[in-house]
Amino acid sequence: MAQSRTLYSGLDVQKASIAVAYAAKDSGADVVYLGSLGTRQCDIDQRVRPLQSKAKRLVFVYEAGPCGSWLSRSLTKKGDDCWVVAPALIPKKAGDRVKTDRRDALQLARLMRSGDLPPVSVPKVEDAAMRDLCRAREDGLRALKAAKLRLQAFLLRHAIRSTGQATWNPAPLRWLSEVVCPTPAQPIVFHEYVRAVNAQTERLQRLEPALQAQGKSWRLTPVVEALQALRGVQCTGAVTTVAALGDLTRLENPRQLMGYVGLTPAESSRGERRRQGASTKAGNTPARRALVEGAWASRYPAQVSRHLPLRLANPPKALPDISWKAPVRLCKRYRRLLARGKHANQVVVAIARA
């Protein structure tokens, strides 16, 4: 094999092994399976070394998965090209029901050679760390919600109802401390549920200040501060959005950004008939959720809030103008769509997309 050729190598990455296959740049060349290797750095270097003798340029590709992006960073650091592709964007035959590590590695090398695999962005180490912190907070929110639902279900089963209207405020918490169960076994369950709610609440009280503190020393802090100039976007939401999106310079226009977060409407058009449906929801879920939550603030008329100037100490000159024009435009759009008979949820998604 000539040294000037490019070699495409497909990697099927698992927890304890990596299946390797390669294909030469020539379309007629066979795809060769090399076998599997371990996940240690020495095992990877031992297998990459023979490939370097076959071609001057090596292009590796593997699916994004739970094993993370350490392999991409390791290969890129050594000067090789490494692509990480989304599993949902890999072409698959409808009748193919056989899936093995060998077949996946061969398929990745073949598709990489034909140019049918779009890559995804690999975050830097510090960006991935902020993303992990945001995911930990979201896990805490889900765990707290589940703990509250279990406690409420227990109280509902035994007809124990509070006379107050508020939920999870100091008054209901004081009421919970006075609940008396009729049998000896029920207090054990009740107090365990209450302790679970308190534990998850304390967990969030630790994670949210840590998220805000780490966001101040992050390399993308200017972007976080710029987002906070918009109405409905506070520090936690801004950090979550930027951590989920990563480097925005890789996107050419806002349409690509909305497609990445899954806010573009689905479409099923035939001939001259155009039919659009709900949002695709095929993108980044945390970023989409943060944008939709911030869009709910457009329900209210635009006004100069006293909290907004306090978020930024020395904002750039263009930010105050944008922070005023955006609420005016979005509130007007919200009311116009609502007057056309659209549901409030559909309108808010349209505002988040705008």
Short mmCIF file of C-alpha atoms in Angstrom, two decimals:
data_model
loop_
_atom_site.label_atom_id
_atom_site.label_comp_id
_atom_site.label_asym_id
_atom_site.label_seq_id
_atom_site.Cartn_x
_atom_site.Cartn_y
_atom_site.Cartn_z
CA MET A 1 0.00 0.00 0.00
CA ALA A 2 1.40 3.38 -0.98
CA GLN A 3 2.36 5.82 1.72
CA SER A 4 0.35 8.64 0.15
CA ARG A 5 -2.99 6.93 0.71
CA THR A 6 -5.42 7.71 3.49
CA LEU A 7 -6.55 4.94 5.77
CA TYR A 8 -9.99 5.02 7.41
CA SER A 9 -10.24 3.05 10.62
CA GLY A 10 -13.55 2.16 12.28
CA LEU A 11 -13.53 1.60 16.04
CA ASP A 12 -16.32 -0.06 17.97
CA VAL A 13 -15.57 1.11 21.50
CA GLN A 14 -16.83 -0.94 24.44
CA LYS A 15 -16.10 -0.86 28.14
CA ALA A 16 -13.24 -3.39 28.08
CA SER A 17 -12.41 -3.79 24.38
CA ILE A 18 -12.19 -1.95 21.07
CA ALA A 19 -12.90 -3.66 17.74
CA VAL A 20 -10.74 -2.27 14.91
CA ALA A 21 -11.24 -2.35 11.13
CA TYR A 22 -9.72 -0.26 8.37
CA ALA A 23 -10.39 0.60 4.74
CA ALA A 24 -8.08 2.19 2.18
CA LYS A 25 -9.16 5.33 0.35
CA ASP A 26 -9.69 3.43 -2.91
CA SER A 27 -13.37 2.61 -3.26
CA GLY A 28 -12.62 -0.86 -4.57
CA ALA A 29 -10.33 -1.88 -1.70
CA ASP A 30 -11.62 -4.40 0.82
CA VAL A 31 -12.43 -3.48 4.38
CA VAL A 32 -10.10 -5.42 6.69
CA TYR A 33 -10.93 -6.42 10.25
CA LEU A 34 -7.95 -6.38 12.61
CA GLY A 35 -9.57 -7.84 15.71
CA SER A 36 -10.13 -6.40 19.15
CA LEU A 37 -7.75 -4.81 21.64
CA GLY A 38 -7.81 -3.51 25.19
CA THR A 39 -8.65 -0.01 26.29
CA ARG A 40 -5.24 0.76 27.82
CA GLN A 41 -3.10 3.37 26.14
CA CYS A 42 -0.32 0.88 25.48
CA ASP A 43 -2.76 -1.46 23.69
CA ILE A 44 -3.98 1.36 21.47
CA ASP A 45 -0.44 2.50 20.60
CA GLN A 46 0.54 -1.07 19.75
CA ARG A 47 -2.34 -1.39 17.26
CA VAL A 48 -1.98 2.10 15.75
CA ARG A 49 1.71 1.64 15.01
CA PRO A 50 1.21 -0.93 12.18
CA LEU A 51 -1.48 1.27 10.63
CA GLN A 52 0.94 4.19 10.47
CA SER A 53 3.25 2.09 8.30
CA LYS A 54 0.44 1.52 5.79
CA ALA A 55 -0.54 5.16 5.20
CA LYS A 56 0.63 8.66 5.96
CA ARG A 57 -2.79 9.86 7.08
CA LEU A 58 -5.01 7.97 9.50
CA VAL A 59 -8.64 8.88 10.10
CA PHE A 60 -10.34 7.14 13.01
CA VAL A 61 -14.08 7.10 13.67
CA TYR A 62 -16.26 5.68 16.43
CA GLU A 63 -19.76 6.16 17.81
CA ALA A 64 -20.51 8.55 20.64
CA GLY A 65 -21.50 6.58 23.70
CA PRO A 66 -21.14 6.13 27.44
CA CYS A 67 -17.36 5.64 27.22
CA GLY A 68 -16.85 9.36 26.66
CA SER A 69 -14.41 11.24 24.43
CA TRP A 70 -11.09 10.21 25.96
CA LEU A 71 -10.17 8.12 22.90
CA SER A 72 -10.74 11.03 20.53
CA ARG A 73 -8.57 13.32 22.66
CA SER A 74 -5.83 10.68 22.90
CA LEU A 75 -5.67 10.06 19.13
CA THR A 76 -5.91 13.76 18.28
CA LYS A 77 -3.09 14.55 20.67
CA LYS A 78 -0.85 12.18 18.71
CA GLY A 79 -1.58 14.00 15.45
CA ASP A 80 -4.20 11.68 13.94
CA ASP A 81 -7.71 12.64 12.83
CA CYS A 82 -10.51 11.18 14.93
CA TRP A 83 -14.21 11.66 14.30
CA VAL A 84 -16.97 10.97 16.77
CA VAL A 85 -20.35 10.37 15.13
CA ALA A 86 -23.85 10.27 16.55
CA PRO A 87 -25.38 6.76 16.50
CA ALA A 88 -28.72 8.15 15.29
CA LEU A 89 -27.06 9.59 12.15
CA ILE A 90 -25.36 6.34 11.06
CA PRO A 91 -27.14 4.87 8.00
CA LYS A 92 -28.62 1.44 8.71
CA LYS A 93 -30.45 -1.07 6.52
CA ALA A 94 -34.06 -1.67 7.51
CA GLY A 95 -33.74 -5.45 7.35
CA ASP A 96 -30.40 -5.73 9.16
CA ARG A 97 -31.00 -7.50 12.49
CA VAL A 98 -27.46 -8.73 13.18
CA LYS A 99 -25.24 -6.51 15.33
CA THR A 100 -21.74 -7.47 16.43
CA ASP A 101 -18.58 -5.56 17.27
CA ARG A 102 -16.93 -6.82 14.10
CA ARG A 103 -19.80 -5.74 11.83
CA ASP A 104 -20.01 -2.33 13.50
CA ALA A 105 -16.29 -1.66 13.06
CA LEU A 106 -16.40 -2.73 9.39
CA GLN A 107 -19.47 -0.59 8.77
CA LEU A 108 -17.92 2.48 10.35
CA ALA A 109 -14.77 2.18 8.24
CA ARG A 110 -16.85 1.68 5.07
CA LEU A 111 -19.15 4.63 5.73
CA MET A 112 -16.25 6.87 6.71
CA ARG A 113 -14.57 6.15 3.39
CA SER A 114 -17.75 6.99 1.46
CA GLY A 115 -18.25 10.26 3.39
CA ASP A 116 -21.66 9.35 4.86
CA LEU A 117 -20.81 10.08 8.51
CA PRO A 118 -21.27 13.62 9.87
CA PRO A 119 -19.08 14.28 12.94
CA VAL A 120 -20.21 15.70 16.26
CA SER A 121 -18.30 18.24 18.33
CA VAL A 122 -15.96 16.85 20.99
CA PRO A 123 -15.92 19.18 24.02
CA LYS A 124 -12.72 20.20 25.72
CA VAL A 125 -11.90 18.78 29.13
CA GLU A 126 -13.01 21.89 31.05
CA ASP A 127 -16.21 22.13 29.00
CA ALA A 128 -16.99 18.48 29.65
CA ALA A 129 -16.43 19.06 33.38
CA MET A 130 -18.99 21.89 33.40
CA ARG A 131 -21.40 19.69 31.48
CA ASP A 132 -21.00 16.96 34.10
CA LEU A 133 -21.76 19.48 36.85
CA CYS A 134 -24.92 20.61 35.04
CA ARG A 135 -25.99 16.99 34.57
CA ALA A 136 -25.45 16.32 38.27
CA ARG A 137 -27.80 19.21 39.09
CA GLU A 138 -30.42 17.89 36.66
CA ASP A 139 -30.13 14.43 38.24
CA GLY A 140 -30.69 16.05 41.63
CA LEU A 141 -33.81 17.82 40.34
CA ARG A 142 -35.24 14.57 39.00
CA ALA A 143 -34.42 12.72 42.22
CA LEU A 144 -36.04 15.46 44.30
CA LYS A 145 -39.18 15.38 42.18
CA ALA A 146 -39.40 11.59 42.48
CA ALA A 147 -38.92 11.74 46.27
CA LYS A 148 -41.67 14.35 46.62
CA LEU A 149 -44.06 12.27 44.50
CA ARG A 150 -43.44 9.20 46.67
CA LEU A 151 -44.18 11.17 49.82
CA GLN A 152 -47.32 12.70 48.33
CA ALA A 153 -48.52 9.29 47.17
CA PHE A 154 -48.03 7.88 50.67
CA LEU A 155 -50.05 10.72 52.21
CA LEU A 156 -52.78 10.32 49.60
CA ARG A 157 -53.11 6.55 50.22
CA HIS A 158 -53.75 7.16 53.90
CA ALA A 159 -56.02 10.20 53.47
CA ILE A 160 -53.56 12.54 55.21
CA ARG A 161 -54.19 15.94 53.68
CA SER A 162 -52.88 19.38 54.49
CA THR A 163 -55.30 22.27 54.91
CA GLY A 164 -52.84 24.78 53.44
CA GLN A 165 -52.53 25.79 49.80
CA ALA A 166 -48.75 26.12 49.47
CA THR A 167 -46.49 23.19 48.61
CA TRP A 168 -43.01 22.57 50.02
CA ASN A 169 -42.83 25.94 51.73
CA PRO A 170 -41.98 26.40 55.44
CA ALA A 171 -45.65 26.03 56.46
CA PRO A 172 -46.19 22.60 54.82
CA LEU A 173 -42.82 21.43 56.17
CA ARG A 174 -43.93 22.34 59.69
CA TRP A 175 -47.16 20.47 59.05
CA LEU A 176 -45.20 17.38 57.99
CA SER A 177 -43.36 17.40 61.31
CA GLU A 178 -46.71 17.13 63.10
CA VAL A 179 -48.18 14.24 61.07
CA VAL A 180 -49.18 11.25 63.22
CA CYS A 181 -49.64 7.83 61.62
CA PRO A 182 -52.05 5.30 63.19
CA THR A 183 -49.87 2.15 63.03
CA PRO A 184 -46.25 1.56 64.14
CA ALA A 185 -45.05 0.60 60.63
CA GLN A 186 -46.34 3.68 58.86
CA PRO A 187 -44.14 6.24 60.69
CA ILE A 188 -41.06 4.35 59.55
CA VAL A 189 -42.07 4.68 55.90
CA PHE A 190 -43.22 8.27 56.35
CA HIS A 191 -40.01 9.49 57.95
CA GLU A 192 -37.88 7.68 55.36
CA TYR A 193 -39.74 9.52 52.61
CA VAL A 194 -39.31 12.84 54.43
CA ARG A 195 -35.60 12.19 54.90
CA ALA A 196 -35.25 11.39 51.20
CA VAL A 197 -36.84 14.74 50.30
CA ASN A 198 -34.56 16.60 52.72
CA ALA A 199 -31.47 14.77 51.42
CA GLN A 200 -32.20 15.69 47.80
CA THR A 201 -32.96 19.28 48.79
CA GLU A 202 -29.59 19.55 50.54
CA ARG A 203 -27.94 17.99 47.51
CA LEU A 204 -29.33 20.74 45.27
CA GLN A 205 -28.31 23.38 47.79
CA ARG A 206 -24.72 22.17 47.40
CA LEU A 207 -24.73 21.79 43.61
CA GLU A 208 -26.30 25.09 42.57
CA PRO A 209 -23.75 27.37 44.36
CA ALA A 210 -20.94 25.18 43.05
CA LEU A 211 -22.33 25.51 39.52
CA GLN A 212 -22.48 29.29 39.77
CA ALA A 213 -19.00 29.51 41.30
CA GLN A 214 -17.41 27.33 38.60
CA GLY A 215 -19.20 29.32 35.91
CA LYS A 216 -17.39 32.51 36.98
CA SER A 217 -13.96 31.01 36.31
CA TRP A 218 -14.91 29.17 33.11
CA ARG A 219 -13.39 30.10 29.77
CA LEU A 220 -16.89 30.66 28.35
CA THR A 221 -17.87 33.09 31.13
CA PRO A 222 -18.33 36.02 28.67
CA VAL A 223 -20.96 34.00 26.79
CA VAL A 224 -22.69 33.12 30.08
CA GLU A 225 -22.77 36.76 31.10
CA ALA A 226 -24.12 37.81 27.71
CA LEU A 227 -27.00 35.33 27.99
CA GLN A 228 -27.88 36.67 31.45
CA ALA A 229 -28.63 40.04 29.87
CA LEU A 230 -31.74 38.45 28.33
CA ARG A 231 -34.99 38.33 30.23
CA GLY A 232 -35.80 34.99 31.81
CA VAL A 233 -32.19 33.73 31.72
CA GLN A 234 -30.43 33.63 35.07
CA CYS A 235 -27.00 32.29 35.99
CA THR A 236 -27.98 28.63 36.34
CA GLY A 237 -29.92 28.59 33.09
CA ALA A 238 -27.16 30.41 31.23
CA VAL A 239 -24.45 28.04 32.45
CA THR A 240 -26.60 25.01 31.60
CA THR A 241 -27.27 26.31 28.09
CA VAL A 242 -23.66 27.17 27.30
CA ALA A 243 -22.34 23.92 28.79
CA ALA A 244 -24.76 21.91 26.66
CA LEU A 245 -24.09 23.84 23.45
CA GLY A 246 -20.32 24.18 23.80
CA ASP A 247 -18.43 26.29 21.28
CA LEU A 248 -21.02 28.11 19.16
CA THR A 249 -18.50 29.12 16.49
CA ARG A 250 -18.83 25.67 14.89
CA LEU A 251 -22.42 26.55 13.86
CA GLU A 252 -22.78 28.73 10.78
CA ASN A 253 -26.24 30.24 11.40
CA PRO A 254 -29.12 30.25 13.92
CA ARG A 255 -31.00 27.64 11.86
CA GLN A 256 -28.26 25.10 12.56
CA LEU A 257 -28.37 26.01 16.24
CA MET A 258 -32.12 25.39 16.45
CA GLY A 259 -31.67 22.12 14.61
CA TYR A 260 -28.96 21.10 17.08
CA VAL A 261 -31.23 21.66 20.08
CA GLY A 262 -34.24 20.05 18.38
CA LEU A 263 -36.53 23.10 18.23
CA THR A 264 -37.12 23.02 14.47
CA PRO A 265 -40.54 21.68 13.45
CA ALA A 266 -40.84 18.25 11.90
CA GLU A 267 -42.00 18.22 8.30
CA SER A 268 -43.81 15.73 6.10
CA SER A 269 -44.41 17.35 2.71
CA ARG A 270 -45.69 15.67 -0.43
CA GLY A 271 -45.73 17.45 -3.75
CA GLU A 272 -47.08 20.97 -3.38
CA ARG A 273 -48.51 20.24 0.05
CA ARG A 274 -46.37 21.32 2.98
CA ARG A 275 -47.17 19.92 6.40
CA GLN A 276 -45.20 20.75 9.55
CA GLY A 277 -45.58 19.05 12.89
CA ALA A 278 -44.21 19.35 16.41
CA SER A 279 -40.58 20.08 17.19
CA THR A 280 -38.20 17.27 16.35
CA LYS A 281 -36.73 17.03 19.88
CA ALA A 282 -33.79 15.31 18.22
CA GLY A 283 -31.09 17.55 19.64
CA ASN A 284 -29.56 18.46 22.95
CA THR A 285 -32.21 18.01 25.67
CA PRO A 286 -30.70 20.19 28.47
CA ALA A 287 -30.17 23.15 26.14
CA ARG A 288 -33.68 22.81 24.71
CA ARG A 289 -35.21 22.67 28.18
CA ALA A 290 -33.30 25.76 29.34
CA LEU A 291 -34.34 27.75 26.26
CA VAL A 292 -38.00 26.80 26.65
CA GLU A 293 -38.01 27.65 30.36
CA GLY A 294 -36.51 31.06 29.62
CA ALA A 295 -39.06 31.67 26.87
CA TRP A 296 -41.94 31.59 29.36
CA ALA A 297 -40.86 35.07 30.53
CA SER A 298 -42.13 36.47 27.23
CA ARG A 299 -45.71 36.09 28.47
CA TYR A 300 -45.39 39.35 30.37
CA PRO A 301 -45.00 42.85 28.92
CA ALA A 302 -41.48 44.11 28.38
CA GLN A 303 -40.19 46.27 31.21
CA VAL A 304 -36.90 47.33 32.78
CA SER A 305 -36.54 44.95 35.70
CA ARG A 306 -34.47 45.92 38.71
CA HIS A 307 -32.92 42.44 38.81
CA LEU A 308 -31.57 42.53 35.26
CA PRO A 309 -28.93 45.29 35.73
CA LEU A 310 -27.73 43.58 38.92
CA ARG A 311 -26.71 40.42 37.06
CA LEU A 312 -23.89 42.16 35.21
CA ALA A 313 -21.50 44.61 36.81
CA ASN A 314 -20.03 46.13 33.63
CA PRO A 315 -22.03 44.92 30.62
CA PRO A 316 -20.79 45.66 27.08
CA LYS A 317 -22.42 48.60 25.35
CA ALA A 318 -24.51 46.48 22.97
CA LEU A 319 -26.04 44.24 25.65
CA PRO A 320 -28.47 46.77 27.22
CA ASP A 321 -29.93 47.53 23.78
CA ILE A 322 -30.35 43.84 22.98
CA SER A 323 -31.80 43.10 26.42
CA TRP A 324 -34.54 45.66 25.73
CA LYS A 325 -35.25 44.92 22.06
CA ALA A 326 -35.52 41.14 22.59
CA PRO A 327 -38.36 41.23 25.22
CA VAL A 328 -40.32 43.75 23.14
CA ARG A 329 -40.09 41.63 20.01
CA LEU A 330 -40.71 38.29 21.75
CA CYS A 331 -43.66 39.55 23.81
CA LYS A 332 -45.26 40.94 20.66
CA ARG A 333 -44.75 37.63 18.88
CA TYR A 334 -46.13 35.69 21.86
CA ARG A 335 -49.36 37.70 21.92
CA ARG A 336 -49.78 37.56 18.16
CA LEU A 337 -49.48 33.76 18.07
CA LEU A 338 -51.74 33.41 21.08
CA ALA A 339 -54.38 35.56 19.38
CA ARG A 340 -54.28 33.22 16.38
CA GLY A 341 -55.52 30.40 18.60
CA LYS A 342 -52.21 28.61 19.18
CA HIS A 343 -51.73 26.69 22.41
CA ALA A 344 -49.50 28.36 24.99
CA ASN A 345 -46.99 25.48 24.86
CA GLN A 346 -46.68 25.76 21.09
CA VAL A 347 -46.21 29.51 21.38
CA VAL A 348 -43.45 29.16 23.96
CA VAL A 349 -41.57 26.69 21.74
CA ALA A 350 -41.86 29.16 18.87
CA ILE A 351 -40.50 31.92 21.14
CA ALA A 352 -37.57 29.73 22.17
CA ARG A 353 -36.84 29.09 18.52
CA ALA A 354 -37.03 32.80 17.69
#
